Coordinates of C-alpha atoms in Angstrom, one line a residue:
Chain X
M1 CA 65.6 100.4 151.6
R2 CA 62.2 101.3 150.1
E3 CA 59.6 99.5 148.3
L4 CA 58.0 100.8 145.3
R5 CA 55.2 99.2 143.7
G6 CA 54.1 98.8 139.8
I7 CA 51.8 96.4 137.4
G8 CA 54.3 93.7 136.2
A9 CA 54.9 94.2 132.2
S10 CA 57.5 92.0 131.3
P11 CA 58.7 88.7 133.7
G12 CA 62.2 88.6 135.2
G13 CA 63.9 90.5 137.4
A14 CA 67.1 92.9 137.3
A15 CA 69.0 94.9 139.5
G16 CA 71.6 97.4 139.1
P17 CA 72.1 101.6 138.5
V18 CA 69.0 103.6 137.5
Y19 CA 69.5 106.6 134.7
R20 CA 66.3 108.3 133.8
L21 CA 65.4 109.1 130.1
A22 CA 66.0 113.0 130.4
P23 CA 63.0 115.4 129.4
P24 CA 63.5 117.8 126.3
P25 CA 64.2 120.9 127.5
A26 CA 62.1 123.7 128.5
L27 CA 63.3 127.0 126.6
P28 CA 64.4 129.3 129.5
P29 CA 62.8 133.3 129.4
L30 CA 65.0 135.3 126.9
V31 CA 68.4 136.6 128.5
E32 CA 68.4 140.5 128.1
A33 CA 71.3 141.9 127.3
V34 CA 73.6 138.9 125.7
D35 CA 77.2 139.0 124.7
P36 CA 76.6 138.1 121.4
G37 CA 80.0 137.0 121.0
A38 CA 79.7 134.6 123.9
E39 CA 76.1 133.3 122.3
K40 CA 78.1 132.4 118.7
A41 CA 80.5 130.8 120.9
T42 CA 77.8 128.6 122.6
V43 CA 76.1 127.6 119.5
R44 CA 79.4 126.1 118.1
A45 CA 79.9 124.4 121.2
A46 CA 76.8 123.1 120.9
V47 CA 76.9 122.0 117.0
L48 CA 80.6 120.8 118.0
A49 CA 78.8 118.3 121.1
V50 CA 75.5 117.4 119.2
A51 CA 77.1 116.1 115.8
A52 CA 80.3 114.3 117.8
D53 CA 77.2 112.6 120.1
L54 CA 75.0 112.0 117.4
T55 CA 77.9 110.0 114.7
R56 CA 78.3 107.7 117.5
R57 CA 75.7 107.0 118.4
A58 CA 74.7 106.3 114.3
D59 CA 78.4 104.3 114.3
T60 CA 77.1 101.7 117.2
A61 CA 73.3 101.6 116.1
L62 CA 72.1 98.3 115.6
D63 CA 69.5 99.4 112.9
V64 CA 70.4 100.2 109.6
T65 CA 67.4 102.6 109.3
A66 CA 68.5 104.1 112.7
A67 CA 71.7 104.6 111.4
E68 CA 70.6 106.4 108.4
V69 CA 68.2 108.9 110.2
L70 CA 71.0 109.6 112.9
R71 CA 73.3 110.3 109.9
A72 CA 70.8 112.8 108.2
Q73 CA 70.7 114.8 111.2
V74 CA 74.4 115.1 111.7
M75 CA 74.1 116.0 108.4
M76 CA 71.5 118.8 109.5
A77 CA 73.5 119.9 112.7
Q78 CA 76.9 120.8 111.0
D79 CA 74.8 122.8 108.2
E80 CA 76.6 125.8 107.8
T81 CA 73.3 127.8 106.9
L82 CA 71.9 126.9 110.7
I83 CA 75.5 128.3 112.2
D84 CA 74.8 131.5 110.0
A85 CA 71.3 131.8 110.4
A86 CA 71.7 131.6 114.1
D87 CA 74.7 134.8 114.3
I88 CA 72.3 136.8 112.5
A89 CA 69.5 136.0 115.2
I90 CA 71.7 136.9 117.8
D91 CA 72.8 140.0 116.3
G92 CA 69.3 140.5 116.6
G93 CA 69.3 140.1 120.1
A94 CA 68.7 136.4 120.8
D95 CA 70.7 134.3 123.5
A96 CA 72.0 130.5 121.4
P97 CA 68.7 129.2 122.9
H98 CA 66.0 130.6 121.3
A99 CA 68.4 131.7 118.1
I100 CA 68.3 127.6 117.3
T101 CA 64.9 127.3 118.1
D102 CA 63.7 129.7 115.5
V103 CA 66.3 128.8 113.0
L104 CA 64.9 125.4 113.0
A105 CA 61.1 126.3 113.2
G106 CA 62.0 128.3 109.9
H107 CA 63.1 125.0 108.4
R108 CA 60.1 122.7 110.3
A109 CA 57.8 125.2 108.6
A110 CA 59.2 124.2 105.2
F111 CA 59.3 120.2 105.9
E112 CA 55.1 120.8 107.1
A113 CA 54.4 122.5 104.6
A114 CA 55.7 120.1 101.4
G115 CA 54.1 117.4 103.0
G116 CA 54.6 113.6 102.8
Y117 CA 57.6 112.0 103.6
L118 CA 59.2 115.1 104.8
A119 CA 56.3 116.1 107.3
E120 CA 57.1 112.8 109.0
R121 CA 60.9 114.1 109.2
V122 CA 59.9 116.8 111.6
S123 CA 60.6 114.6 114.7
D124 CA 63.7 114.5 113.8
L125 CA 63.9 118.4 113.3
D126 CA 62.6 119.3 116.7
D127 CA 64.9 115.9 118.2
L128 CA 67.9 117.8 117.0
R129 CA 66.5 121.3 118.2
D130 CA 66.2 119.4 121.8
R131 CA 69.6 118.6 121.8
L132 CA 71.0 121.2 120.9
V133 CA 69.3 123.6 123.0
A134 CA 69.8 121.1 126.2
A135 CA 73.7 121.1 125.0
C136 CA 73.6 125.2 125.0
L137 CA 71.9 125.0 128.3
G138 CA 74.7 122.7 129.5
L139 CA 71.4 119.9 130.2
P140 CA 71.8 116.1 129.9
M141 CA 70.7 114.9 126.2
P142 CA 67.2 114.2 126.0
G143 CA 66.5 110.6 125.2
V144 CA 67.8 107.3 125.9
P145 CA 70.9 107.9 128.4
D146 CA 74.5 106.3 127.7
P147 CA 76.3 105.5 131.5
G148 CA 78.9 103.4 128.9
H149 CA 77.4 100.1 131.7
P150 CA 74.2 98.0 132.2
Y151 CA 71.7 100.0 134.1
L152 CA 68.1 100.0 134.8
L153 CA 66.4 102.7 132.3
I154 CA 63.4 105.3 134.1
A155 CA 61.0 107.5 132.7
R156 CA 57.9 108.9 132.8
D157 CA 56.7 106.7 129.8
L158 CA 58.4 106.0 126.6
A159 CA 57.1 107.1 123.3
P160 CA 58.5 104.5 120.3
A161 CA 61.8 107.2 119.0
D162 CA 62.8 107.1 122.7
T163 CA 63.3 103.3 121.8
A164 CA 64.6 103.0 118.9
G165 CA 68.2 102.6 119.6
L166 CA 67.4 100.6 123.4
E167 CA 70.3 97.9 123.5
P168 CA 69.2 94.7 125.6
G169 CA 72.9 94.3 126.6
L170 CA 72.8 97.6 127.8
V171 CA 69.3 98.2 129.2
L172 CA 69.1 95.1 132.0
G173 CA 65.6 96.3 132.6
L174 CA 62.6 98.9 132.6
I175 CA 60.7 101.0 135.0
T176 CA 58.3 103.6 134.1
A177 CA 55.8 105.9 136.1
E178 CA 53.2 106.1 133.7
G179 CA 51.8 103.3 131.2
G180 CA 49.6 100.3 131.3
P181 CA 50.6 96.7 131.0
T182 CA 49.3 97.0 127.0
S183 CA 51.0 100.0 126.5
H184 CA 54.1 100.6 123.9
T185 CA 56.9 100.2 126.6
A186 CA 55.4 96.7 127.5
I187 CA 55.3 95.1 124.7
L188 CA 58.9 96.5 123.2
A189 CA 60.3 94.9 126.7
R190 CA 58.4 92.1 125.9
T191 CA 59.8 92.1 122.4
L192 CA 63.3 92.8 123.6
G193 CA 63.0 89.9 126.5
I194 CA 63.9 93.0 128.8
P195 CA 62.0 92.7 132.2
A196 CA 60.1 95.7 132.8
V197 CA 57.7 97.7 135.3
V198 CA 55.1 100.1 134.6
R199 CA 53.0 102.6 136.2
C200 CA 55.4 103.0 139.1
P201 CA 55.0 106.6 140.3
G202 CA 57.6 106.7 143.1
I203 CA 60.5 105.5 140.8
L204 CA 60.3 109.2 139.5
D205 CA 61.9 110.0 143.3
V206 CA 64.8 108.2 142.6
T207 CA 68.0 109.6 142.1
D208 CA 70.6 108.7 138.6
G209 CA 73.1 106.5 140.1
A210 CA 71.0 104.3 143.0
L211 CA 71.2 100.7 142.8
A212 CA 67.3 98.9 142.5
S213 CA 65.7 96.1 141.7
L214 CA 62.3 94.8 139.7
D215 CA 60.7 92.1 139.9
G216 CA 58.7 92.3 136.1
T217 CA 56.0 89.8 137.4
S218 CA 55.1 90.9 140.8
G219 CA 55.6 95.0 139.7
V220 CA 57.7 95.0 143.1
V221 CA 60.8 97.9 142.4
V222 CA 63.3 98.1 145.5
A223 CA 65.2 101.5 145.6
G224 CA 68.6 101.8 147.8
V225 CA 69.6 97.9 147.1
S226 CA 73.3 96.3 148.2
A227 CA 76.1 96.0 145.4
E228 CA 75.2 92.0 146.1
T229 CA 72.1 92.2 145.5
V230 CA 72.5 93.2 142.4
T231 CA 74.5 90.9 141.6
T232 CA 72.5 88.1 143.0
V233 CA 69.2 89.2 141.1
N234 CA 71.5 89.5 138.0
A235 CA 73.0 86.0 137.9
D236 CA 69.2 84.2 139.0
R237 CA 68.6 86.4 135.8
L238 CA 71.1 85.0 133.4
A239 CA 70.6 81.5 135.0
E240 CA 66.6 81.8 134.0
I241 CA 67.6 83.0 130.3
E242 CA 70.2 80.3 129.9
R243 CA 68.0 76.8 131.7
R244 CA 65.0 78.6 128.9
A245 CA 67.3 78.7 126.2
R246 CA 67.8 75.2 126.1
S247 CA 64.1 74.4 126.4
R248 CA 62.7 73.5 123.1
G249 CA 59.9 71.3 120.8
P250 CA 56.3 72.1 120.6
G251 CA 53.9 73.6 123.4
R252 CA 52.3 70.9 124.9
T253 CA 51.1 70.3 128.4
A254 CA 52.6 67.9 131.3
D255 CA 50.4 65.0 129.6
G256 CA 51.5 66.2 126.2
H257 CA 48.1 67.7 124.8
P258 CA 49.6 70.0 122.3
I259 CA 48.8 74.0 122.6
A260 CA 51.1 75.4 119.9
L261 CA 52.8 78.5 120.6
L262 CA 53.7 80.8 117.8
A263 CA 55.5 83.9 117.2
N264 CA 54.2 87.1 116.7
I265 CA 56.0 89.0 113.9
G266 CA 56.5 92.1 111.5
S267 CA 59.2 90.8 108.9
A268 CA 61.3 88.0 108.7
R269 CA 63.7 90.1 110.8
D270 CA 61.8 89.3 113.5
L271 CA 62.4 85.5 114.0
T272 CA 64.8 84.7 116.6
G273 CA 65.8 80.9 116.9
E274 CA 63.5 78.2 116.8
V275 CA 59.4 78.5 116.8
E276 CA 56.7 75.9 115.5
G277 CA 55.6 78.8 113.5
V278 CA 54.0 82.2 113.5
G279 CA 50.8 83.1 114.8
L280 CA 50.3 86.8 113.5
F281 CA 52.6 87.9 110.7
R282 CA 51.9 91.9 110.8
T283 CA 52.1 93.2 107.1
E284 CA 51.7 96.5 108.0
L285 CA 55.4 97.5 108.4
L286 CA 55.6 96.8 104.4
Y287 CA 52.9 100.0 104.1
L288 CA 54.7 102.6 107.1
D289 CA 56.1 105.7 105.9
R290 CA 55.4 105.5 102.2
S291 CA 52.5 107.7 100.0
D292 CA 52.1 105.1 97.5
P293 CA 50.8 101.6 98.4
P294 CA 53.3 98.7 98.3
S295 CA 53.3 97.4 94.7
H296 CA 52.3 93.6 93.6
E297 CA 55.8 92.2 93.3
E298 CA 57.2 94.4 96.5
Q299 CA 54.9 92.3 98.7
V300 CA 55.2 88.9 96.9
T301 CA 59.2 89.3 98.1
A302 CA 58.1 90.3 101.6
Y303 CA 55.8 87.6 102.1
R304 CA 58.0 85.0 100.5
D305 CA 61.5 85.9 103.0
V306 CA 59.1 85.1 105.6
F307 CA 57.3 82.1 104.3
A308 CA 60.3 80.7 102.9
A309 CA 62.1 80.9 106.4
L310 CA 59.6 78.6 107.9
P311 CA 59.3 75.4 105.4
G312 CA 56.3 73.7 106.5
S313 CA 55.7 75.8 109.4
K314 CA 51.8 77.2 110.0
I315 CA 52.0 80.9 109.1
V316 CA 48.9 83.3 109.9
V317 CA 48.9 86.2 108.1
R318 CA 47.3 89.6 109.3
T319 CA 45.9 91.7 106.8
L320 CA 46.7 95.4 106.7
D321 CA 45.4 96.6 110.0
A322 CA 45.5 100.7 109.6
G323 CA 43.0 103.0 110.4
A324 CA 43.0 106.9 111.6
D325 CA 45.2 105.5 114.8
K326 CA 47.7 104.3 112.0
P327 CA 47.2 106.4 109.2
L328 CA 48.9 105.7 105.9
P329 CA 48.8 108.5 103.4
F330 CA 47.5 106.6 100.7
L331 CA 44.4 105.4 102.0
R332 CA 43.7 109.3 102.3
L333 CA 41.3 108.5 105.0
A334 CA 39.3 111.6 106.7
D335 CA 40.5 112.4 110.0
E336 CA 38.2 111.3 112.5
P337 CA 37.2 112.0 116.2
N338 CA 37.3 108.3 117.6
P339 CA 40.2 106.1 115.5
A340 CA 39.9 103.6 117.3
L341 CA 36.0 103.7 116.6
G342 CA 36.4 104.3 112.5
I343 CA 37.2 102.9 109.7
R344 CA 40.5 100.7 110.7
G345 CA 41.5 97.1 109.7
L346 CA 39.2 95.1 107.6
R347 CA 36.3 98.3 107.3
V348 CA 39.0 100.1 105.0
A349 CA 38.2 97.6 102.2
R350 CA 34.8 99.3 102.3
Q351 CA 36.1 102.2 100.8
T352 CA 39.4 101.1 98.8
P353 CA 39.2 97.8 98.2
S354 CA 42.0 97.4 95.8
V355 CA 44.3 97.7 99.0
L356 CA 42.9 94.2 100.0
T357 CA 42.6 92.5 96.7
T358 CA 45.9 93.3 96.1
Q359 CA 47.3 91.9 99.6
L360 CA 45.2 88.7 98.7
A361 CA 47.0 87.9 95.8
A362 CA 50.4 88.9 96.7
I363 CA 49.7 86.3 99.7
A364 CA 49.0 83.8 97.6
A365 CA 51.6 84.0 94.8
A366 CA 54.2 84.0 98.0
A367 CA 52.6 81.1 99.4
A368 CA 52.2 79.1 95.9
A369 CA 56.1 80.0 95.7
T370 CA 57.5 78.5 99.3
D371 CA 55.9 74.6 101.4
A372 CA 54.5 76.9 104.4
D373 CA 51.4 76.9 105.9
V374 CA 49.7 79.9 105.4
W375 CA 46.5 80.7 106.8
V376 CA 44.8 84.5 106.5
M377 CA 43.3 86.8 108.5
A378 CA 41.6 90.1 108.6
P379 CA 41.6 92.5 111.6
M380 CA 38.7 94.3 112.7
V381 CA 35.9 92.1 111.9
A382 CA 32.9 92.7 113.8
T383 CA 30.0 90.7 111.9
A384 CA 29.5 87.2 111.0
A385 CA 28.7 88.8 107.3
E386 CA 32.1 90.5 107.1
A387 CA 34.1 87.1 108.3
A388 CA 31.5 85.6 105.3
A389 CA 32.6 88.2 103.0
F390 CA 36.4 88.4 103.5
T391 CA 36.6 84.3 104.0
E392 CA 35.6 84.2 100.4
S393 CA 37.5 86.7 99.0
C394 CA 40.6 84.7 100.2
R395 CA 39.3 81.6 98.5
E396 CA 38.6 83.4 95.3
H397 CA 42.3 83.9 95.7
G398 CA 43.3 80.6 96.3
L399 CA 43.6 81.0 100.0
P400 CA 42.6 77.9 102.0
T401 CA 42.8 79.1 105.1
A402 CA 41.1 81.9 106.2
G403 CA 39.8 82.9 109.6
V404 CA 39.2 86.2 111.6
M405 CA 40.8 88.3 114.7
I406 CA 38.4 88.3 117.3
E407 CA 38.9 92.0 119.1
V408 CA 35.4 93.3 119.0
P409 CA 33.1 92.4 121.4
A410 CA 30.1 91.6 119.0
A411 CA 32.7 89.2 117.1
A412 CA 33.1 87.2 120.3
L413 CA 29.9 87.1 121.4
C414 CA 28.5 85.6 118.3
A415 CA 31.6 83.9 117.8
S416 CA 29.6 80.3 116.5
Q417 CA 27.9 82.1 114.2
V418 CA 31.2 84.3 113.1
L419 CA 32.8 80.4 112.7
C420 CA 30.4 79.2 110.5
H421 CA 32.3 80.7 107.9
A422 CA 35.7 81.4 109.5
D423 CA 38.0 78.6 109.4
F424 CA 39.4 79.7 113.1
L425 CA 39.8 82.3 115.0
S426 CA 42.6 84.3 116.8
V427 CA 41.7 86.2 120.0
G428 CA 43.5 89.7 120.0
T429 CA 43.5 90.0 123.6
N430 CA 44.8 93.7 123.7
D431 CA 42.0 95.6 121.7
L432 CA 39.5 93.1 122.7
S433 CA 40.3 94.3 126.3
Q434 CA 40.2 98.1 124.8
Y435 CA 36.6 98.0 123.8
T436 CA 35.0 95.8 126.3
F437 CA 36.4 98.2 128.6
A438 CA 35.6 101.4 126.6
A439 CA 39.4 102.0 127.5
D440 CA 42.0 103.5 125.7
R441 CA 45.1 100.6 125.4
M442 CA 47.3 103.9 125.8
C443 CA 45.6 104.9 128.6
G444 CA 48.0 105.0 132.0
D445 CA 45.0 105.8 134.1
L446 CA 42.8 102.8 133.3
A447 CA 45.4 100.6 133.2
D448 CA 43.2 98.1 135.9
L449 CA 40.8 97.6 132.8
L450 CA 43.1 96.6 130.7
D451 CA 43.9 93.6 133.3
P452 CA 43.7 90.3 130.9
W453 CA 42.4 88.8 134.4
Q454 CA 39.5 91.0 134.2
P455 CA 36.4 88.6 134.7
A456 CA 34.5 90.1 131.4
L457 CA 37.5 89.9 129.1
I458 CA 38.1 85.7 130.2
A459 CA 34.1 85.2 129.8
L460 CA 34.7 86.6 126.3
L461 CA 37.6 84.0 125.5
A462 CA 36.0 81.5 127.1
S463 CA 32.5 81.7 125.0
C464 CA 35.4 82.0 121.8
A465 CA 37.1 79.0 123.1
A466 CA 33.5 77.2 123.3
A467 CA 32.8 78.0 120.3
G468 CA 35.7 76.3 118.8
V469 CA 35.5 73.2 120.5
E470 CA 32.3 73.3 119.1
A471 CA 32.9 73.2 115.5
G472 CA 35.6 71.7 115.6
K473 CA 38.2 74.8 114.8
P474 CA 41.5 76.1 116.3
V475 CA 41.1 79.3 118.3
G476 CA 44.1 81.2 119.2
V477 CA 45.2 84.1 120.9
C478 CA 47.6 86.6 119.6
G479 CA 47.7 89.3 122.7
E480 CA 49.9 90.2 125.1
S481 CA 48.3 88.1 127.3
A482 CA 49.3 84.7 125.9
A483 CA 52.7 85.8 126.8
D484 CA 52.0 85.5 130.6
P485 CA 52.8 82.1 131.7
D486 CA 50.4 82.1 134.2
F487 CA 47.8 82.9 132.1
A488 CA 48.2 80.6 129.4
L489 CA 47.2 78.1 131.7
V490 CA 44.1 79.6 132.1
L491 CA 43.8 80.1 128.0
A492 CA 44.7 76.1 127.7
G493 CA 42.2 75.4 130.3
L494 CA 39.3 77.0 128.3
G495 CA 40.0 74.9 125.2
I496 CA 42.6 77.9 123.0
T497 CA 44.4 76.3 120.6
S498 CA 47.3 78.1 119.9
L499 CA 49.3 80.9 121.6
S500 CA 50.7 83.8 119.5
M501 CA 53.5 85.8 121.6
A502 CA 57.1 87.5 120.8
P503 CA 59.3 84.7 120.2
R504 CA 61.6 85.7 123.4
S505 CA 58.3 85.0 125.7
I506 CA 57.9 81.5 124.3
P507 CA 60.1 79.5 126.9
A508 CA 58.6 80.8 129.6
V509 CA 55.6 79.8 128.6
R510 CA 56.6 76.5 127.2
E511 CA 58.2 75.3 131.2
S512 CA 54.2 76.8 132.6
L513 CA 52.3 74.6 130.4
A514 CA 54.6 71.6 130.4
A515 CA 54.4 71.8 134.4
H516 CA 50.9 71.5 134.0
T517 CA 48.1 68.7 133.0
L518 CA 45.2 69.6 130.7
D519 CA 42.8 68.9 133.7
E520 CA 44.9 70.9 136.1
C521 CA 44.9 73.7 133.1
R522 CA 40.6 72.8 133.1
R523 CA 40.3 73.1 137.0
I524 CA 42.2 77.0 137.0
A525 CA 40.1 77.9 134.5
E526 CA 37.0 77.4 136.2
A527 CA 38.0 78.7 139.0
V528 CA 39.0 81.6 137.6
L529 CA 35.8 82.1 135.2
A530 CA 33.8 82.2 139.0
A531 CA 36.2 84.4 140.3
P532 CA 34.6 88.4 140.4
S533 CA 37.4 90.7 140.4
P534 CA 41.1 90.5 138.4
E535 CA 42.3 90.2 142.2
A536 CA 40.8 87.2 143.2
A537 CA 40.8 85.4 140.0
R538 CA 45.1 85.3 139.9
A539 CA 44.3 84.1 143.6
A540 CA 41.6 81.1 142.7
A541 CA 44.3 80.3 139.9
A542 CA 46.8 79.9 142.3
G543 CA 44.4 78.0 144.7
A544 CA 43.8 75.9 141.9
S545 CA 47.7 75.4 141.7
P546 CA 49.9 74.9 143.7
Q547 CA 52.9 75.0 141.7
L548 CA 51.6 77.9 140.2
R549 CA 54.6 80.4 140.9
S550 CA 53.6 83.9 140.4
G551 CA 49.7 84.3 141.3
V552 CA 50.3 84.5 144.7
G553 CA 49.8 87.7 146.2
V554 CA 50.0 89.8 143.0
P555 CA 47.4 92.5 143.4
V556 CA 47.3 94.5 140.1
R557 CA 47.6 98.0 141.8
Chain W
M1 CA 77.4 132.3 84.8
P2 CA 77.1 127.9 84.2
T3 CA 73.4 126.8 85.0
R4 CA 71.8 123.6 84.4
T5 CA 68.2 123.1 84.6
V6 CA 66.9 119.3 85.8
L7 CA 64.2 117.1 86.9
V8 CA 64.9 115.0 90.4
G9 CA 65.5 111.5 89.2
S10 CA 65.7 109.8 92.9
A11 CA 62.3 107.8 93.2
S12 CA 61.3 109.5 96.9
G13 CA 62.4 112.7 95.5
L14 CA 65.3 114.9 97.5
H15 CA 64.6 113.7 100.4
A16 CA 66.6 111.3 103.0
R17 CA 69.2 109.4 101.2
P18 CA 69.2 111.3 98.3
A19 CA 69.5 114.4 99.7
A20 CA 72.5 113.0 101.9
L21 CA 74.4 111.5 99.0
F22 CA 74.1 115.2 97.1
V23 CA 74.5 117.7 100.2
A24 CA 77.8 115.5 100.8
E25 CA 78.8 115.8 97.1
A26 CA 78.3 119.8 96.9
A27 CA 80.4 120.1 99.9
K28 CA 83.6 118.6 97.7
Q29 CA 82.9 121.3 95.3
P30 CA 85.6 124.2 95.1
V31 CA 82.7 126.4 94.3
L32 CA 79.3 127.6 96.0
V33 CA 76.9 125.6 94.3
T34 CA 73.0 127.4 94.6
I35 CA 70.1 125.3 93.9
R36 CA 66.6 126.1 93.7
S37 CA 63.3 125.5 92.7
G38 CA 60.6 127.2 91.1
D39 CA 60.6 130.6 91.6
K40 CA 61.7 130.0 95.3
K41 CA 64.9 131.9 96.8
P42 CA 68.2 129.7 95.7
V43 CA 69.6 128.2 98.6
P44 CA 73.5 126.5 99.0
A45 CA 73.7 123.4 97.9
R46 CA 75.8 122.2 100.2
S47 CA 73.0 122.9 103.3
M48 CA 71.1 119.5 104.2
L49 CA 68.5 121.4 105.9
A50 CA 68.0 123.9 103.4
V51 CA 68.3 121.0 100.5
L52 CA 65.7 119.3 102.3
S53 CA 63.3 122.3 102.9
L54 CA 62.8 122.5 99.1
G55 CA 60.5 120.0 99.5
A56 CA 61.5 118.7 95.9
K57 CA 59.8 115.5 94.9
K58 CA 60.4 112.9 91.9
G59 CA 60.2 114.6 88.5
T60 CA 60.6 118.0 90.3
E61 CA 62.5 121.3 87.8
V62 CA 65.3 122.3 90.3
T63 CA 68.0 124.7 88.7
L64 CA 72.0 124.9 89.7
E65 CA 74.3 127.7 89.5
A66 CA 77.6 128.9 90.5
D67 CA 80.4 131.0 89.9
G68 CA 83.8 131.1 89.7
D69 CA 87.0 128.8 89.0
G70 CA 85.7 124.9 88.2
A71 CA 81.8 126.1 88.0
Q72 CA 80.8 124.3 85.2
A73 CA 82.3 120.8 86.2
A74 CA 80.6 121.1 90.0
V75 CA 77.1 122.3 88.3
D76 CA 77.6 119.5 86.1
T77 CA 79.0 116.9 88.6
L78 CA 75.4 118.0 90.4
A79 CA 72.6 118.1 88.1
D80 CA 74.2 114.4 86.9
L81 CA 73.7 113.1 90.2
L82 CA 70.0 114.8 90.7
E83 CA 69.2 113.0 87.5
R84 CA 70.2 109.8 88.8
D85 CA 67.9 107.5 90.7
L86 CA 70.1 107.9 94.1
D87 CA 67.5 105.6 95.9
A88 CA 68.4 102.2 93.4
V89 CA 72.4 103.1 94.3
D90 CA 73.9 100.9 96.9
A91 CA 74.6 102.1 100.8

């Protein structure tokens, strides 16, 4: 048995055999003096194997869009011209992997030249090439493994494309060598309710098939556990899931003080189970992968789907959060050297005001057609003047409750002035961490700076909460930190009024709040505010609350 | 040789689902049909890679051509398909 340490990224325990996400194959040096007949046979065998594998994946994919992409890849793999062109390349002296790479490179260039939708599909071609080359070389298929039974997925890091077909029933847990608590892996794991540990470099030395266990709260990974341990860990996890599935009702402390527990969603599809409301409805999904902005009617339909699903509930809609880091072709944003610091979020309205006004009109129309309590907020607000302009625009469109997100330290520092105009605040702790610590969210090497228990972040949260209490206006949190059952106590104690998170994270936070009175939460928050480091803050929280489960001895690194 | 020139009718262009439907239909034809756009080289209509690489958008003029028994019917079938908005077809 060997104990490895990482950062807990999605709570819960899991155990099982580990299988790694195979990296794309490296193209070996060209083989001299190839036997053309053998190379041609290799190409044909690779095409058959890859097409069969992709077809099987398409048939079992849960997501309709993912299945369509896979079927299109099957048609490309089975394309006769691919084999014909590869044969010509082989007759010209290439071996099978080089022939395939060369032929697909030609199509890749055509896709890129066509621009728009096709340029975005270049990654599908690259994936197809990697699969065909791996098949030629007898290497494992790149991408998510499919051992045919439940397992722990291990990887250097996971990109969105790797995880499109990830099945929670099959992937018991995730362990990555890189990444951080706000990286894609962590967010995905929380969304799917899969326990995860990130930043655990030792995991790459563990061989495929070896048994391991992970604790997604403490970040501890044990390699070489017994089969009995695997059974126990997974049985405990199942019991925990079942117990939480039975927990119901609105969020409140042990003495009945309400803390609304809301869902972060991207579309009506993300609404699973009962929720009190939606604290963050991301509207980007509607705008992705298209060359023209969605029409008024199209937007009204998409918003109405969500509003109608939660009659009478509060739903906070975030207006389009795009920028050079999340580019949308129709905005024609220039390339920027520092996209995170450029034209993004509400700032897009400086150049293209119509995108925002069209969206507000559509939200208002959808709100009028349903009886949901629709709130609207803008991302990336930095000043009180921006908040004033946004709220005024919302009121002109007949949207009565308008607020802003607090992601920029400038806005957090002036929270009182911002609240002179805004009806509420919602703190996005992921971006607020990134901008407060000047540390890129995607930079795993800086993960310690992005820890929500950092004193500077907690101080900014405290000043936002205090401004809300003073103004008598709600202040919520919608970053990943709201999903941490322990940190939720700190937030409640600071005066935060709602917590928004992936729906699956709600039961654990509900349990944690229900086990503490508001006074206990306040004592925890006071102790944490006085702590000089994340480690000290966790220890202070544990010291202030004997029943706090996971705060003890959980160093971040 | 039977030839038809039509404008691509699908909202998303000859990409994604429209391309998949078109290529699948072309593969069913008894003769080899080619498709070209502008002065580019004609490519086999049953090749997914080649059809996508045309980069044809909604309203792009494309020319279909075939030879042999059943060529006229094949060209007509595929031309009619191209003119429709295949994004609007139910899956």
